[in-house]
Coordinates of N, CA and C and ligand atoms in Angstrom, one line a residue:
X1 N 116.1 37.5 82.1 CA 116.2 38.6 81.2 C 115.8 39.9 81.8
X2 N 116.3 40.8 81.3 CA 115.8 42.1 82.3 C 114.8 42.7 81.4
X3 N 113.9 43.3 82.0 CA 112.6 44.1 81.4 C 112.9 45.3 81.3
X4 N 114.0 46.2 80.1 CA 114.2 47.1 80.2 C 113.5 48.3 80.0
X5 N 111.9 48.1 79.8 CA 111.0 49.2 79.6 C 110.4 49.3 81.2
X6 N 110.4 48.1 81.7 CA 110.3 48.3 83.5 C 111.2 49.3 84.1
X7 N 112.4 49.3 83.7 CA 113.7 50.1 84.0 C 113.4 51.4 83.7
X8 N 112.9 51.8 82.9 CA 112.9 53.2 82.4 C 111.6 53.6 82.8
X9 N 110.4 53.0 82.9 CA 109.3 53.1 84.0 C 109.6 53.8 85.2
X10 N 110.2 53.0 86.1 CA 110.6 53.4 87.8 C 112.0 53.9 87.8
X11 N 112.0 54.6 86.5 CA 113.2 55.4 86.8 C 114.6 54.6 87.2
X12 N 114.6 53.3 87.1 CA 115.8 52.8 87.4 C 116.6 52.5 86.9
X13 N 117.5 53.7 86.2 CA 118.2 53.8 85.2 C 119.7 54.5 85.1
X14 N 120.5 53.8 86.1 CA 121.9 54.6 86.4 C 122.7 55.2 85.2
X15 N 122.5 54.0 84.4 CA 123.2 54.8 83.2 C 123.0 55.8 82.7
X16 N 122.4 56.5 82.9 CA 121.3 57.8 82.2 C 121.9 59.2 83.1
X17 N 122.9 59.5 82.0 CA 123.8 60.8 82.6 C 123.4 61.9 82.4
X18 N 122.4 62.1 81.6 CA 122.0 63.3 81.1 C 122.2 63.9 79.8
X19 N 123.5 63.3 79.0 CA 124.6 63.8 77.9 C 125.0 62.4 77.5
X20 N 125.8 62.9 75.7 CA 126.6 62.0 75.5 C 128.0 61.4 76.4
X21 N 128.3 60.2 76.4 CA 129.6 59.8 77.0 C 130.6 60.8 76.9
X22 N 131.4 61.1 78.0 CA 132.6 62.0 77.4 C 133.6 61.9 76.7
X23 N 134.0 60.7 76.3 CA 135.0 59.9 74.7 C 134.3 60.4 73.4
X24 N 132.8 60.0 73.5 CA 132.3 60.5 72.4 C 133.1 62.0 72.0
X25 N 132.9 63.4 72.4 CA 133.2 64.8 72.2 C 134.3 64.2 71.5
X26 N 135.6 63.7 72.5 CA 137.1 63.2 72.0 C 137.5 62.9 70.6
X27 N 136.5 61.9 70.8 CA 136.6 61.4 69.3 C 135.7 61.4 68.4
X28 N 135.7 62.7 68.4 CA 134.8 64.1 67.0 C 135.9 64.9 66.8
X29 N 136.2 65.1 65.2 CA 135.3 64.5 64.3 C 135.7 63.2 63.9
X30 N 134.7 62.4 63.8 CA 135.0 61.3 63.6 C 136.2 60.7 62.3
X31 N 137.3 59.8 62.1 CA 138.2 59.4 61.1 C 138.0 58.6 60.3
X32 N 136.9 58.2 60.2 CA 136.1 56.9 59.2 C 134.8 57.3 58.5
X33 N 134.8 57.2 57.1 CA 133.7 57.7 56.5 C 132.4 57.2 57.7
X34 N 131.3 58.3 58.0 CA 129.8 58.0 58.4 C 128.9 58.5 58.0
X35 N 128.4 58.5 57.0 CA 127.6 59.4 56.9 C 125.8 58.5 57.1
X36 N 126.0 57.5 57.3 CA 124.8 57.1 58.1 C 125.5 55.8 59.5
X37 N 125.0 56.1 60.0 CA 125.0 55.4 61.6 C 124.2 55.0 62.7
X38 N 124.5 53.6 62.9 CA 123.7 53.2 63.4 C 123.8 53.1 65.5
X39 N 123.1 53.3 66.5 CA 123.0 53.3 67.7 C 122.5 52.4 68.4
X40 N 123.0 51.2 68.5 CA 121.7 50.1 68.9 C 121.8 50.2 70.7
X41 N 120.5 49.7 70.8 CA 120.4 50.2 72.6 C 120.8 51.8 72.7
X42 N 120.1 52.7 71.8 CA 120.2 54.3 72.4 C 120.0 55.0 73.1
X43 N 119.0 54.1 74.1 CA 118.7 54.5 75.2 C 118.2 55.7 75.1
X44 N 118.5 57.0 75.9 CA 117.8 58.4 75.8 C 118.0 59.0 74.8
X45 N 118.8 59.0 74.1 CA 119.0 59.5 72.9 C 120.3 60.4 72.6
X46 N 121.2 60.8 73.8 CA 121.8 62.1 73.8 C 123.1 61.3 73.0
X47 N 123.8 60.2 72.9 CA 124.8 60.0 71.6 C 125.1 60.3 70.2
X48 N 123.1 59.7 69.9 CA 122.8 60.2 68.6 C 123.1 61.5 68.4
X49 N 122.5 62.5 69.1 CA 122.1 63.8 69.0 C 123.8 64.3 68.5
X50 N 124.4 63.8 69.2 CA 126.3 64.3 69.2 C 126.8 64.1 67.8
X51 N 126.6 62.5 67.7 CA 126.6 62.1 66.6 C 126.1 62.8 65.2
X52 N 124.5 63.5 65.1 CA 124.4 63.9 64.1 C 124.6 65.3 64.2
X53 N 125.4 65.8 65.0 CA 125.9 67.3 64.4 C 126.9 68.0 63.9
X54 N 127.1 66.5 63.4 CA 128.6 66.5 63.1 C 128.7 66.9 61.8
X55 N 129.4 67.4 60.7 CA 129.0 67.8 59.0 C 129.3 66.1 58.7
X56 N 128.4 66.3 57.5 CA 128.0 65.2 56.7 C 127.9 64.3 56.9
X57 N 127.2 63.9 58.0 CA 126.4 62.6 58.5 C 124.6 62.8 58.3
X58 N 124.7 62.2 57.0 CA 123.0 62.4 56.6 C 122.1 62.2 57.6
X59 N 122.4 60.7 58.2 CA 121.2 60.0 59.0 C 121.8 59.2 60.4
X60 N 121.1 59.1 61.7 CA 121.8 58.9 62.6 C 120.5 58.2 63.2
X61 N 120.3 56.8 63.3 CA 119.2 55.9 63.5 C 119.5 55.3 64.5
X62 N 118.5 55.7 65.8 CA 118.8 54.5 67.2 C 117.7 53.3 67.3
X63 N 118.5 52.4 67.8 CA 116.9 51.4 68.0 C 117.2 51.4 69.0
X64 N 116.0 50.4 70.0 CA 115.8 50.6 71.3 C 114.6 49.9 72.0
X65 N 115.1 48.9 72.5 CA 113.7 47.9 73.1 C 112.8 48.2 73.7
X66 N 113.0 49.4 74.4 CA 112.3 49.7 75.6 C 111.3 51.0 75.1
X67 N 110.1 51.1 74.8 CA 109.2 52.1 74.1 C 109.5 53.5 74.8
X68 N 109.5 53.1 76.3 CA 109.9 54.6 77.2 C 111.0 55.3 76.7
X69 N 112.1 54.3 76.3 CA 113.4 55.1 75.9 C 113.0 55.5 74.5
X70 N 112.6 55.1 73.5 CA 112.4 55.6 72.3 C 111.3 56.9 72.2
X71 N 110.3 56.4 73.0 CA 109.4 57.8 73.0 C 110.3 59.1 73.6
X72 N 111.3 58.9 74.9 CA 111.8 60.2 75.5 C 112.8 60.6 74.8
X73 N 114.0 59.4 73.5 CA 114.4 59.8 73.2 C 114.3 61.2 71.7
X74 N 112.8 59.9 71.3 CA 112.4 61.3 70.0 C 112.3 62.6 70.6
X75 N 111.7 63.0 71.6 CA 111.6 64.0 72.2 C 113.1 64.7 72.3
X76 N 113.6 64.4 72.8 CA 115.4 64.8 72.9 C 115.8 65.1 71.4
X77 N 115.4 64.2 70.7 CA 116.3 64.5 69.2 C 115.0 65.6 68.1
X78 N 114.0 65.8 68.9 CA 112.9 66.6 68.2 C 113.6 68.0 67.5
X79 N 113.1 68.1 66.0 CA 114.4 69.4 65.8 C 115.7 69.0 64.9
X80 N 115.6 67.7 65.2 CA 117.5 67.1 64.4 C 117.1 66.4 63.1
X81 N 116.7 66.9 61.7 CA 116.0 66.0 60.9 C 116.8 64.5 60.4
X82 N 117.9 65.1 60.6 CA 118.7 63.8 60.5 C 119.3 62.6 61.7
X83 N 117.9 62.0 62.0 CA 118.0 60.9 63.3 C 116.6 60.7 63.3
X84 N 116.5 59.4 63.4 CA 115.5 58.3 63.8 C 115.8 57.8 64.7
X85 N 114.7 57.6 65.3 CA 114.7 56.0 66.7 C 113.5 55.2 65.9
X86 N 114.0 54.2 66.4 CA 113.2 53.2 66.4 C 113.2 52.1 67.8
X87 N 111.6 51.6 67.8 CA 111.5 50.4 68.5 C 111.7 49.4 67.7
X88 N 112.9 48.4 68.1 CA 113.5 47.2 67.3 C 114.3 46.0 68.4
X89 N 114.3 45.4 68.6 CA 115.7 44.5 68.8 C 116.7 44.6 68.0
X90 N 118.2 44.1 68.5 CA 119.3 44.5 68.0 C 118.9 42.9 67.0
X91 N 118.6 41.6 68.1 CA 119.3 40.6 67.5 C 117.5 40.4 66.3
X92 N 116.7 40.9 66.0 CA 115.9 40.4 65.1 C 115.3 42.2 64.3
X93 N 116.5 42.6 63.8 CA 116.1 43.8 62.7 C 115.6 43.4 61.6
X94 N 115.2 44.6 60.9 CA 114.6 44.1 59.1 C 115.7 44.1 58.3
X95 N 114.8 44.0 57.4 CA 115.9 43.7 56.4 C 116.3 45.4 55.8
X96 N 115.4 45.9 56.1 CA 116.0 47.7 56.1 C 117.1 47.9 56.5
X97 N 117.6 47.2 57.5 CA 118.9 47.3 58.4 C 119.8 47.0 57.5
X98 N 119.7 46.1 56.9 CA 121.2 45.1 55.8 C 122.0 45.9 55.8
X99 N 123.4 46.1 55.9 CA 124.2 46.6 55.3 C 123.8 48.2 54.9
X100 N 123.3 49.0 55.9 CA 122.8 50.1 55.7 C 123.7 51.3 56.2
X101 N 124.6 50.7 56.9 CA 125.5 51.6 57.4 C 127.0 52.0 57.6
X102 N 127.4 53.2 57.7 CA 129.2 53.0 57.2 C 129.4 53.2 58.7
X103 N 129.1 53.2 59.6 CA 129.5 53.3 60.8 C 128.1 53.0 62.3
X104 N 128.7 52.0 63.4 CA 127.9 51.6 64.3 C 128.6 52.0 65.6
X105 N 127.6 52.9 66.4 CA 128.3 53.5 67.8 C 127.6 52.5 68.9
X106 N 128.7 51.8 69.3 CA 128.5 50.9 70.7 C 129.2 51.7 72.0
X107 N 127.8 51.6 72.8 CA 128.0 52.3 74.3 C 127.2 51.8 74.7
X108 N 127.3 51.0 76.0 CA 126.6 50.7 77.1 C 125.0 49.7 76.5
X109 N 125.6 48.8 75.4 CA 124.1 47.9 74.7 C 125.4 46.7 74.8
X110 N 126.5 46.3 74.2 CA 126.9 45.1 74.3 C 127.2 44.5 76.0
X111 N 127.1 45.4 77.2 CA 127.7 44.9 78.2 C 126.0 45.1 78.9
X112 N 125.3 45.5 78.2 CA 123.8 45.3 78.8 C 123.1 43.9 78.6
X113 N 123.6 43.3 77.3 CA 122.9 42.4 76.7 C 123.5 41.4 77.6
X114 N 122.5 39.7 77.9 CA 123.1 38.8 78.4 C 124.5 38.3 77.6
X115 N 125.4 37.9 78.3 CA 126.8 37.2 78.0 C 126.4 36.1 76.5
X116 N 125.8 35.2 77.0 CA 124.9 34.4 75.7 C 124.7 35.1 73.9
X117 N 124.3 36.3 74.8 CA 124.0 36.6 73.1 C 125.0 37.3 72.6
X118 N 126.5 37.5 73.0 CA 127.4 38.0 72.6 C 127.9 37.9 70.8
X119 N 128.0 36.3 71.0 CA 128.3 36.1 69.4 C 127.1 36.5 68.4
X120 N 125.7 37.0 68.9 CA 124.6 37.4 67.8 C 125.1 38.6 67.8
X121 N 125.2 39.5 68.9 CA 125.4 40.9 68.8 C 126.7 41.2 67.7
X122 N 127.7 40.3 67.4 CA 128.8 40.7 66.6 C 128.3 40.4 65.2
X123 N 126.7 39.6 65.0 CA 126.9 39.3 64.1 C 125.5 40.3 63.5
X124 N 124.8 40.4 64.5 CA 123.9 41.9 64.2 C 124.7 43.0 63.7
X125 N 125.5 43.4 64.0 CA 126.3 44.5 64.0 C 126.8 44.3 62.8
X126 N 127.5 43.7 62.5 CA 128.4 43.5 61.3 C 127.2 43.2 60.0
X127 N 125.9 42.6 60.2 CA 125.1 42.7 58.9 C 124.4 44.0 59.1
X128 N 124.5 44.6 60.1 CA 123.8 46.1 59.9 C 125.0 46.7 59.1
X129 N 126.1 46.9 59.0 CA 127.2 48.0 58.3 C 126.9 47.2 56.5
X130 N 127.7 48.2 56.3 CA 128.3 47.6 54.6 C 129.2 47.1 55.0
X131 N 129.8 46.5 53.7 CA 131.3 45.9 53.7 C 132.0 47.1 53.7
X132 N 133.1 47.1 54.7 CA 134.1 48.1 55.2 C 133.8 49.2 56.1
X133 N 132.8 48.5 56.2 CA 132.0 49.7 57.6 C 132.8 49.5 58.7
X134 N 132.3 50.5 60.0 CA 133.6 50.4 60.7 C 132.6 50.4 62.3
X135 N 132.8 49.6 63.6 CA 132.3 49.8 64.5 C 133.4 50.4 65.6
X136 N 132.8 51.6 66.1 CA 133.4 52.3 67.2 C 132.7 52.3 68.3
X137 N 133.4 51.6 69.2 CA 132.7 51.4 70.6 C 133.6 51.6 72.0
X138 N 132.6 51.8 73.1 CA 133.3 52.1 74.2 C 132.6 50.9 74.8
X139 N 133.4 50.0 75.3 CA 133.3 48.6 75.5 C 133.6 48.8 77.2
X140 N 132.4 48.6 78.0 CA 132.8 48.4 79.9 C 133.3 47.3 80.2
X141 N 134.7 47.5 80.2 CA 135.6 45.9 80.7 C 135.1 45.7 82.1
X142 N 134.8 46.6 82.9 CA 135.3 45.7 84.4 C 134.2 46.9 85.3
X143 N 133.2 46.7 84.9 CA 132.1 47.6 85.8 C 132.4 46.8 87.5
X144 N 132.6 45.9 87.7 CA 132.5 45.6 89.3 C 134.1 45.6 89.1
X145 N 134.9 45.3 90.7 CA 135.6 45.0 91.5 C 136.5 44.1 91.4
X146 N 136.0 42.9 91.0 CA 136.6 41.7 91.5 C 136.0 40.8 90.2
X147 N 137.3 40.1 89.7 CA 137.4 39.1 88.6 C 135.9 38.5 88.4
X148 N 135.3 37.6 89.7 CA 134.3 36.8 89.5 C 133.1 37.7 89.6
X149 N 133.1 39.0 90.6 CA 131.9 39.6 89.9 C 131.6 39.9 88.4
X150 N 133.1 40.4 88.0 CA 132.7 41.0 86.3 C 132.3 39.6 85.5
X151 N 132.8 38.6 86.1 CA 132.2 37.2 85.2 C 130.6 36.9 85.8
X152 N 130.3 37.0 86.3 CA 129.4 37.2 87.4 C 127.6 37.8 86.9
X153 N 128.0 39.2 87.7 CA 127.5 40.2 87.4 C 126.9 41.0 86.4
X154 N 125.8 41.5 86.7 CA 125.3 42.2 85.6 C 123.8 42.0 85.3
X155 N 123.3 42.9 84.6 CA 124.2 44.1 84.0 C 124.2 45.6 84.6
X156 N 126.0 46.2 84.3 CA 126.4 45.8 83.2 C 127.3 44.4 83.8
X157 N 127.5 43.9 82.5 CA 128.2 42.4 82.4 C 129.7 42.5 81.8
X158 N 130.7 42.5 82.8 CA 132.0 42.9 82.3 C 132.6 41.9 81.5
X159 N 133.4 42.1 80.9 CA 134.3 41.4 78.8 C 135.5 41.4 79.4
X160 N 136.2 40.7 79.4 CA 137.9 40.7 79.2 C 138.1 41.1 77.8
X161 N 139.4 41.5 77.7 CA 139.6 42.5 76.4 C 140.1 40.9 75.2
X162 N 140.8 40.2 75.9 CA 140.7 38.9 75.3 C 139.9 38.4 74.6
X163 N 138.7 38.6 75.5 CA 137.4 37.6 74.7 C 136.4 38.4 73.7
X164 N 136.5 40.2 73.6 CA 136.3 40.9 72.9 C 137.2 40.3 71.7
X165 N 138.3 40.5 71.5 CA 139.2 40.2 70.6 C 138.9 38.9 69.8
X166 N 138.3 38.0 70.6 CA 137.7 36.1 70.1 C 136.7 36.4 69.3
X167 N 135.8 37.1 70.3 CA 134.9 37.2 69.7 C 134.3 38.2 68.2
X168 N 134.6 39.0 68.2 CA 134.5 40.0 67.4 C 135.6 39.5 65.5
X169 N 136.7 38.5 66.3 CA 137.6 38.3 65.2 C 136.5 37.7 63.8
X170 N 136.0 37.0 64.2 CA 135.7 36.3 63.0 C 134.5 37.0 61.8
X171 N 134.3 38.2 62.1 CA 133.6 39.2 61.5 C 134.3 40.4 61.4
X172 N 135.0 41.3 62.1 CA 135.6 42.3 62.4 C 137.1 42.5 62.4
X173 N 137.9 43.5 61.6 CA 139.9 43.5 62.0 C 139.4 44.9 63.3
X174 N 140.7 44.6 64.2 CA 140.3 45.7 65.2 C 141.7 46.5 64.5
X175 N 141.2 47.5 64.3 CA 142.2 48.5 64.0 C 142.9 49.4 65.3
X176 N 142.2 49.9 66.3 CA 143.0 50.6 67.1 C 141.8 50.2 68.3
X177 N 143.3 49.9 69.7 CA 142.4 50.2 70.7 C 143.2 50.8 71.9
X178 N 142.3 51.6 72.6 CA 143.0 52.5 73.4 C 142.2 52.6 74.8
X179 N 142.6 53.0 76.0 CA 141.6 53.6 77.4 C 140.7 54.7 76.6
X180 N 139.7 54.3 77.2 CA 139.0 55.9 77.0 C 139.6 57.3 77.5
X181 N 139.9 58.2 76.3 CA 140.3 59.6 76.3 C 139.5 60.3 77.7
X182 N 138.1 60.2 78.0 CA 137.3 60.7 78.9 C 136.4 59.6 79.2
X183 N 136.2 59.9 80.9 CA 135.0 58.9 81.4 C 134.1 59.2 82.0
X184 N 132.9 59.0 82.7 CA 132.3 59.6 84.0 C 133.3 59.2 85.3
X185 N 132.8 59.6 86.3 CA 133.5 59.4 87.7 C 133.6 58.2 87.9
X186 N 134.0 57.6 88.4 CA 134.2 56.1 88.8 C 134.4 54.9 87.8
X187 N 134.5 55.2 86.5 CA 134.4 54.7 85.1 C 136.4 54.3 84.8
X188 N 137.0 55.3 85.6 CA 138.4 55.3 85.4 C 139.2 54.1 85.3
X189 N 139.6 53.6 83.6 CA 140.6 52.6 83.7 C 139.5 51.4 83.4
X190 N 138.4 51.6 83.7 CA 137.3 50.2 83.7 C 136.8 50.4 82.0
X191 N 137.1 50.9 81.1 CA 136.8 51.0 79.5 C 137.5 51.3 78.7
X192 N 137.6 50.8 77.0 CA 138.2 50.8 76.4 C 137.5 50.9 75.1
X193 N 137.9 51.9 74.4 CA 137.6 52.1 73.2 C 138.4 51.7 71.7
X194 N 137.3 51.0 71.1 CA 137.7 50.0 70.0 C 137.5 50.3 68.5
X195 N 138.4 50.5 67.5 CA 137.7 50.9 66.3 C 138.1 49.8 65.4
X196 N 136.9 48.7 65.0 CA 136.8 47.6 64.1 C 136.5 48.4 63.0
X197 N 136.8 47.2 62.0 CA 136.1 47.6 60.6 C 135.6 46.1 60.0
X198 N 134.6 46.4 59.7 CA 133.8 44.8 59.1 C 135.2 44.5 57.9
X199 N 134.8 42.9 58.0 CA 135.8 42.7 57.1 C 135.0 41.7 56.3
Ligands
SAM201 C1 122.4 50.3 79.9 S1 121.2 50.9 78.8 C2 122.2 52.1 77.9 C3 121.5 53.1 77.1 C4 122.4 54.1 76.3 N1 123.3 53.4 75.5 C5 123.0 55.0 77.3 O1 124.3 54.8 77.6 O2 122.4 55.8 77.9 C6 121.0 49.6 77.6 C7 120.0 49.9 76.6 O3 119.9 48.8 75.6 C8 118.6 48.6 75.4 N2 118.6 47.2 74.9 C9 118.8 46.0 75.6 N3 118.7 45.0 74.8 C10 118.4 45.4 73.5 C11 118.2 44.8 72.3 N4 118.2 43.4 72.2 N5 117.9 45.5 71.2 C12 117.9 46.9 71.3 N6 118.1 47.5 72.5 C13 118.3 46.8 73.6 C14 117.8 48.8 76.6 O4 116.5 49.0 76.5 C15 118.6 50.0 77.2 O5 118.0 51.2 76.7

């Protein structure tokens, strides 16, 4: 298991751009009711921040395992009354979480988490929303090279779009999926952006 508060300790933290993803901007303003939203794995915070400046998104709540990320992230969102972090696990939330949200922004937390806990993470997710809530995510199909690294490898830990599809079915309809509109540099063609709706 990776020690992801070690990570953010020694600085060893590639994912950490500075900014929200560039799909995020793209796909503002958002087309699915949100007016609260949830961030799991927020890491620094800069999604949220995008996320709640959007009109009428009340509340914009990240959790986040790692205390470093959640302390640097309050700092980052200091000023935005509408956004919380919290220190939480995705796969053991309260019951505060139930069904609390009309929309869940996945970036860079499902292809962090070991392969193993994939079927929890669909099922975290889906009891965090209400019924007809909707998850939009930028899902990293293929961070390495080569077939057996992305099975391999990690994190991040690359998905066939296939097994996104298996997996996610039995909780979630995928409504649209498409390449990411915008990527960072070397990201090109390796992600895909997904918009479920709990069903
Ligand atoms: C690769 S980083 C991405 C962070 C952020 N999404 C970004 O793109 O900058 C993965 C993040 O997920 C967090 N994380 C990993 N497992 C988690 C879990 N079970 N519950 C909540 N957060 C988790 C890590 O601490 C880390 O901040």
């Amino acid at each position: 298991m990776i020690d992801w508060e070690e990570r953010y300790r020694t600085g060893d933290t590639p994912w950490d751009k500075g900014g929200p993803h560039p799909a995020l901007a793209r796909l503002l303003p958002l087309t699915v009711p949100a007016r609260r939203i949830l961030v799991p794995g927020c890491g620094l915070g800069y999604d949220i921040a995008a996320l709640a400046a959007q009109p009428d998104v009340d509340a914009v709540v990240g959790i986040d395992v790692a205390t470093s990320a959640v302390e640097a992230s309050r700092t980052t969102l200091a000023g935005l009354p509408n956004t919380r972090v919290e220190k939480a696990d995705l796969f053991a939330l309260s019951e505060t979480h139930r069904h609390a949200y009309d929309l869940v922004w996945e970036h860079t937390c499902f292809c962090a988490i070991d392969p193993s806990q994939r079927n929890a993470y669909v099922h975290a997710v889906a009891d965090a929303l209400r019924p007809g809530g909707h998850l939009l995510a930028v899902f990293f199909l293929t961070p390495w090279d080569t077939p057996e690294e992305n099975a391999t490898q990690g994190p991040p830990f690359g998905c066939p779009a296939a097994e996104l599809d298996r997996r996610f079915a039995p909780r979630f309809r995928l409504i649209d999926v498409r390449e990411t509109p915008a990527t960072y540099p070397g990201r090109e063609g390796r992600e895909q952006v997904r918009l479920l709706q709990r069903v």
